PDB file of C-alpha atoms in Angstrom:
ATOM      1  CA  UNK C   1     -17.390  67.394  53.620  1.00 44.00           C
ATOM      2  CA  UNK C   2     -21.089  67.089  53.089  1.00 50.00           C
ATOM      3  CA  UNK C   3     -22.243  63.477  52.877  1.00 50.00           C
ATOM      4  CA  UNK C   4     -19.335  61.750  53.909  1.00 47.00           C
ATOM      5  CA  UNK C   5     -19.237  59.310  56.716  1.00 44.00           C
ATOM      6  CA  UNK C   6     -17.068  60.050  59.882  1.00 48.00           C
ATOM      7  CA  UNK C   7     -16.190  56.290  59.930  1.00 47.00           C
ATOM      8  CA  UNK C   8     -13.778  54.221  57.791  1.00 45.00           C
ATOM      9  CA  UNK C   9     -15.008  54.210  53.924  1.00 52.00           C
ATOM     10  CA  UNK C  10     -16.420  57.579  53.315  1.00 60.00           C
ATOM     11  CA  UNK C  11     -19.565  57.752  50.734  1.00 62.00           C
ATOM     12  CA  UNK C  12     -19.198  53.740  49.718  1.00 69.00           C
ATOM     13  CA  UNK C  13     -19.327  52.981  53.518  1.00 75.00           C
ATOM     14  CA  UNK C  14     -23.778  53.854  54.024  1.00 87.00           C
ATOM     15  CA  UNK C  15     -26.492  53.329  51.627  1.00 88.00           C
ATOM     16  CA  UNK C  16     -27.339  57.318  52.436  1.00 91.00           C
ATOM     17  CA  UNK C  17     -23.535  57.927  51.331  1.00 92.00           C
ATOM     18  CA  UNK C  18     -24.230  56.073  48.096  1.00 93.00           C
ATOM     19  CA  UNK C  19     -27.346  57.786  47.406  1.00 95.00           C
ATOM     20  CA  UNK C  20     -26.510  61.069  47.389  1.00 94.00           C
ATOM     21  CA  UNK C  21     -23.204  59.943  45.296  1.00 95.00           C
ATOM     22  CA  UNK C  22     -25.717  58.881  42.898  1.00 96.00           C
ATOM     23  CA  UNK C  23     -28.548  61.420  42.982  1.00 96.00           C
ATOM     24  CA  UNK C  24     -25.904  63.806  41.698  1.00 95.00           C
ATOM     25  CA  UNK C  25     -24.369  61.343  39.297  1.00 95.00           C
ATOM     26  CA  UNK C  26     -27.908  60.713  38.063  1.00 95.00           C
ATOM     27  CA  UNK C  27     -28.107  64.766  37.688  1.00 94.00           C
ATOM     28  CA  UNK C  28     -24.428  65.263  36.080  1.00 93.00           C
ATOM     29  CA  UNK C  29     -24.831  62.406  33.724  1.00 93.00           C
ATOM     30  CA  UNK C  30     -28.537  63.956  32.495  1.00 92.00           C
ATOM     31  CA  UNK C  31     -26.912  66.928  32.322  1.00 91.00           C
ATOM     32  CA  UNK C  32     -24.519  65.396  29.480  1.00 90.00           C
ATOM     33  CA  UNK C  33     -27.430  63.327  27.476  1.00 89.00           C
ATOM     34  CA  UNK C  34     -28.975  67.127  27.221  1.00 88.00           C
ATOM     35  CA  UNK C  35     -26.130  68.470  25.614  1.00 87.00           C
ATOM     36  CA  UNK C  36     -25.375  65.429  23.265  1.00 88.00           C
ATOM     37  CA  UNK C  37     -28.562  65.357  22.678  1.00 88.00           C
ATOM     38  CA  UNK C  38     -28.691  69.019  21.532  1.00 87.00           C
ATOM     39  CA  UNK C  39     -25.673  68.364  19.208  1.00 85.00           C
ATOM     40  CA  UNK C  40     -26.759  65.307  17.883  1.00 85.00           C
ATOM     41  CA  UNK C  41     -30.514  67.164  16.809  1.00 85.00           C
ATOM     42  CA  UNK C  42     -29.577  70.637  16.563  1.00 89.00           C
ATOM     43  CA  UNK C  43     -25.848  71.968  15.914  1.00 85.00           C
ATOM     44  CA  UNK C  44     -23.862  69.211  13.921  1.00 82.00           C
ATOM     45  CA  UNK C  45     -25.921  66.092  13.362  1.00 79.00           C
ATOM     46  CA  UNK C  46     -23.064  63.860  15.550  1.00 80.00           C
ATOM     47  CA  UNK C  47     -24.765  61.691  17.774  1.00 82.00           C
ATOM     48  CA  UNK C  48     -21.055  60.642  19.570  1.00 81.00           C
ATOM     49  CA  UNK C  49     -22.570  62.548  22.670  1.00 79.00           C
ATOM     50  CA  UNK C  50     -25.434  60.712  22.850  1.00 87.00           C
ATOM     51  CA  UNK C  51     -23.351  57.902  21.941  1.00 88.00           C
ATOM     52  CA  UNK C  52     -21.503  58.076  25.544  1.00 88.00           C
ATOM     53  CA  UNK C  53     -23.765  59.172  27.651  1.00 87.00           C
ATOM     54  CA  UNK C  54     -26.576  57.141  26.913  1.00 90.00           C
ATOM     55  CA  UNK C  55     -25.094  54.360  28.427  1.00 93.00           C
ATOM     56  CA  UNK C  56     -23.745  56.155  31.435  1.00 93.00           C
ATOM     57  CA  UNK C  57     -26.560  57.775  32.045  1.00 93.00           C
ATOM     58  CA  UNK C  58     -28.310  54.421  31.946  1.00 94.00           C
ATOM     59  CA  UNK C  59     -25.833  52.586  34.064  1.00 96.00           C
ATOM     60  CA  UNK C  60     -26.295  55.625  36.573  1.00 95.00           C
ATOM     61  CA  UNK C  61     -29.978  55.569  36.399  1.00 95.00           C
ATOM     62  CA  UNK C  62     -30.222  51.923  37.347  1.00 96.00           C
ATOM     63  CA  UNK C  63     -27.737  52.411  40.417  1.00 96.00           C
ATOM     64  CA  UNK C  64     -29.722  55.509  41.340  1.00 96.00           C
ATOM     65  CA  UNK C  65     -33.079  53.370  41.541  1.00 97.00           C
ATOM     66  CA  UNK C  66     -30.994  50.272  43.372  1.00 96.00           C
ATOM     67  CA  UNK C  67     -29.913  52.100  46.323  1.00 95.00           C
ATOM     68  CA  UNK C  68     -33.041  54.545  46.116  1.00 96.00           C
ATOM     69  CA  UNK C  69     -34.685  51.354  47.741  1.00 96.00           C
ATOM     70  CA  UNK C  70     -31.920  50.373  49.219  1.00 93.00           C
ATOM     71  CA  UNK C  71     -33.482  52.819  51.256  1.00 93.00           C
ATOM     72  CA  UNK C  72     -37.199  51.676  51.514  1.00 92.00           C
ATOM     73  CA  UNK C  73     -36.570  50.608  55.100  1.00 92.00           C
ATOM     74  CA  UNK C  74     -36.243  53.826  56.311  1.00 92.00           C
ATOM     75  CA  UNK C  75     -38.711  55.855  54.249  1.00 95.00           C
ATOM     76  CA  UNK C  76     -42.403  55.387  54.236  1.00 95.00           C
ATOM     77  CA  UNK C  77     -43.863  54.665  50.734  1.00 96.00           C
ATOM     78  CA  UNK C  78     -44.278  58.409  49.888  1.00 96.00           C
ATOM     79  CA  UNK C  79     -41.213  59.316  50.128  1.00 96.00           C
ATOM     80  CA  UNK C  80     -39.810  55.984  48.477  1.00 97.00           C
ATOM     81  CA  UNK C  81     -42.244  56.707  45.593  1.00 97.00           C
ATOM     82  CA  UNK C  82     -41.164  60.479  45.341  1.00 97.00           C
ATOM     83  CA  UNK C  83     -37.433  59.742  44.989  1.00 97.00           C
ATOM     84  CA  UNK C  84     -37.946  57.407  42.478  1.00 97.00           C
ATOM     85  CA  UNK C  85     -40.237  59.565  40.714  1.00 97.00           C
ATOM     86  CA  UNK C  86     -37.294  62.088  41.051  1.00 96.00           C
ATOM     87  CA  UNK C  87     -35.399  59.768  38.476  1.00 94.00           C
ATOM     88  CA  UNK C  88     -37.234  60.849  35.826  1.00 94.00           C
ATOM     89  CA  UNK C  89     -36.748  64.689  35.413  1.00 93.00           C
ATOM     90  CA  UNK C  90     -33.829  65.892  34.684  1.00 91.00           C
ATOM     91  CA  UNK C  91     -31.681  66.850  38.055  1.00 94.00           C
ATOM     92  CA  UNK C  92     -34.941  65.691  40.061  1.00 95.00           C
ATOM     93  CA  UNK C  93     -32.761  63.565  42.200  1.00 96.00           C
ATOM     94  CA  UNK C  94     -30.537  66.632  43.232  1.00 96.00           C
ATOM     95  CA  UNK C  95     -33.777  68.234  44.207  1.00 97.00           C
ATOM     96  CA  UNK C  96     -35.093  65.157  46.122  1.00 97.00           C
ATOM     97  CA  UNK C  97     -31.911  64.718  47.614  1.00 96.00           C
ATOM     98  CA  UNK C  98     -31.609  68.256  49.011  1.00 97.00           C
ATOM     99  CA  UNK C  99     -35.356  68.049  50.432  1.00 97.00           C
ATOM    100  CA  UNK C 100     -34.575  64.659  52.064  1.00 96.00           C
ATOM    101  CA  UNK C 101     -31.317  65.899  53.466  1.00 94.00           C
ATOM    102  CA  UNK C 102     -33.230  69.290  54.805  1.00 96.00           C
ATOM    103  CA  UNK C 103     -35.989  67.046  56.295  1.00 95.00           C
ATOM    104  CA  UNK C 104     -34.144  64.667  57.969  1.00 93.00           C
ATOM    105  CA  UNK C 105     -34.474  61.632  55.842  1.00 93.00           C
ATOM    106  CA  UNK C 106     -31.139  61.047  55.183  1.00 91.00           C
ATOM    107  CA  UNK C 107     -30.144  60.878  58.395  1.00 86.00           C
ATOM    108  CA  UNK C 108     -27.484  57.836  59.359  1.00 72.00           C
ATOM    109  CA  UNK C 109     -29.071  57.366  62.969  1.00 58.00           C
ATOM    110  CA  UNK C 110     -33.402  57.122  60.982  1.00 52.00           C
ATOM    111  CA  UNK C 111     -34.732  54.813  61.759  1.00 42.00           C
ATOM    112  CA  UNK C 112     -37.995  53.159  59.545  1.00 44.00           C
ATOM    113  CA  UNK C 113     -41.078  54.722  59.907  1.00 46.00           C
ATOM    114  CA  UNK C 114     -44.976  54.185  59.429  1.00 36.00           C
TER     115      UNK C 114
END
């Protein structure tokens, strides 16, 4: 399974495991503040949507920036920068993620660079 460790712990076990965890939580939970967003302003007026994902999305959001620099010591301040940036879009941490993955940056064995 992509993104799990081969050691004890799985995805909890590396900060790289709990990023990716969270880049697509932070996507899925967006995802579901869109559409009770859309219900709340557009089909019935009921803002119970935004009601519970507000506050997951949130709680995601802040984990997703935590272990973003979690990560600083192994990514030079561009990329840091870019993958918090990526926080802000909707699903831009699924897209960060999947260009760090593809260029190596979320590699276990990285090691800080310049």
């Amino acid at each position: 399974m992509r993104g799990v460790t081969k050691h004890n712990g799985g995805m909890f076990s590396s900060a790289v495991g709990r990023f990716r965890l969270l880049a697509l939580a932070e996507a899925v939970s967006w995802a579901g503040l869109l559409i009770g967003m859309f219900f709340k302003y557009v089909v019935v007026e009921n803002e119970i949507g935004v009601k519970i994902f507000g506050p997951v999305h949130g709680a995601i959001f802040v984990g997703y920036v935590l272990v973003t620099l979690m990560l600083a010591d192994r990514w030079d301040r561009k990329t840091l920068i870019l993958g918090l940036v990526a926080s802000i879009p909707p699903f831009g941490t699924v897209v960060f993620e999947r260009w760090a993955n593809r260029t190596g940056r979320l590699d276990e064995a990285q090691t800080a660079k310049d």
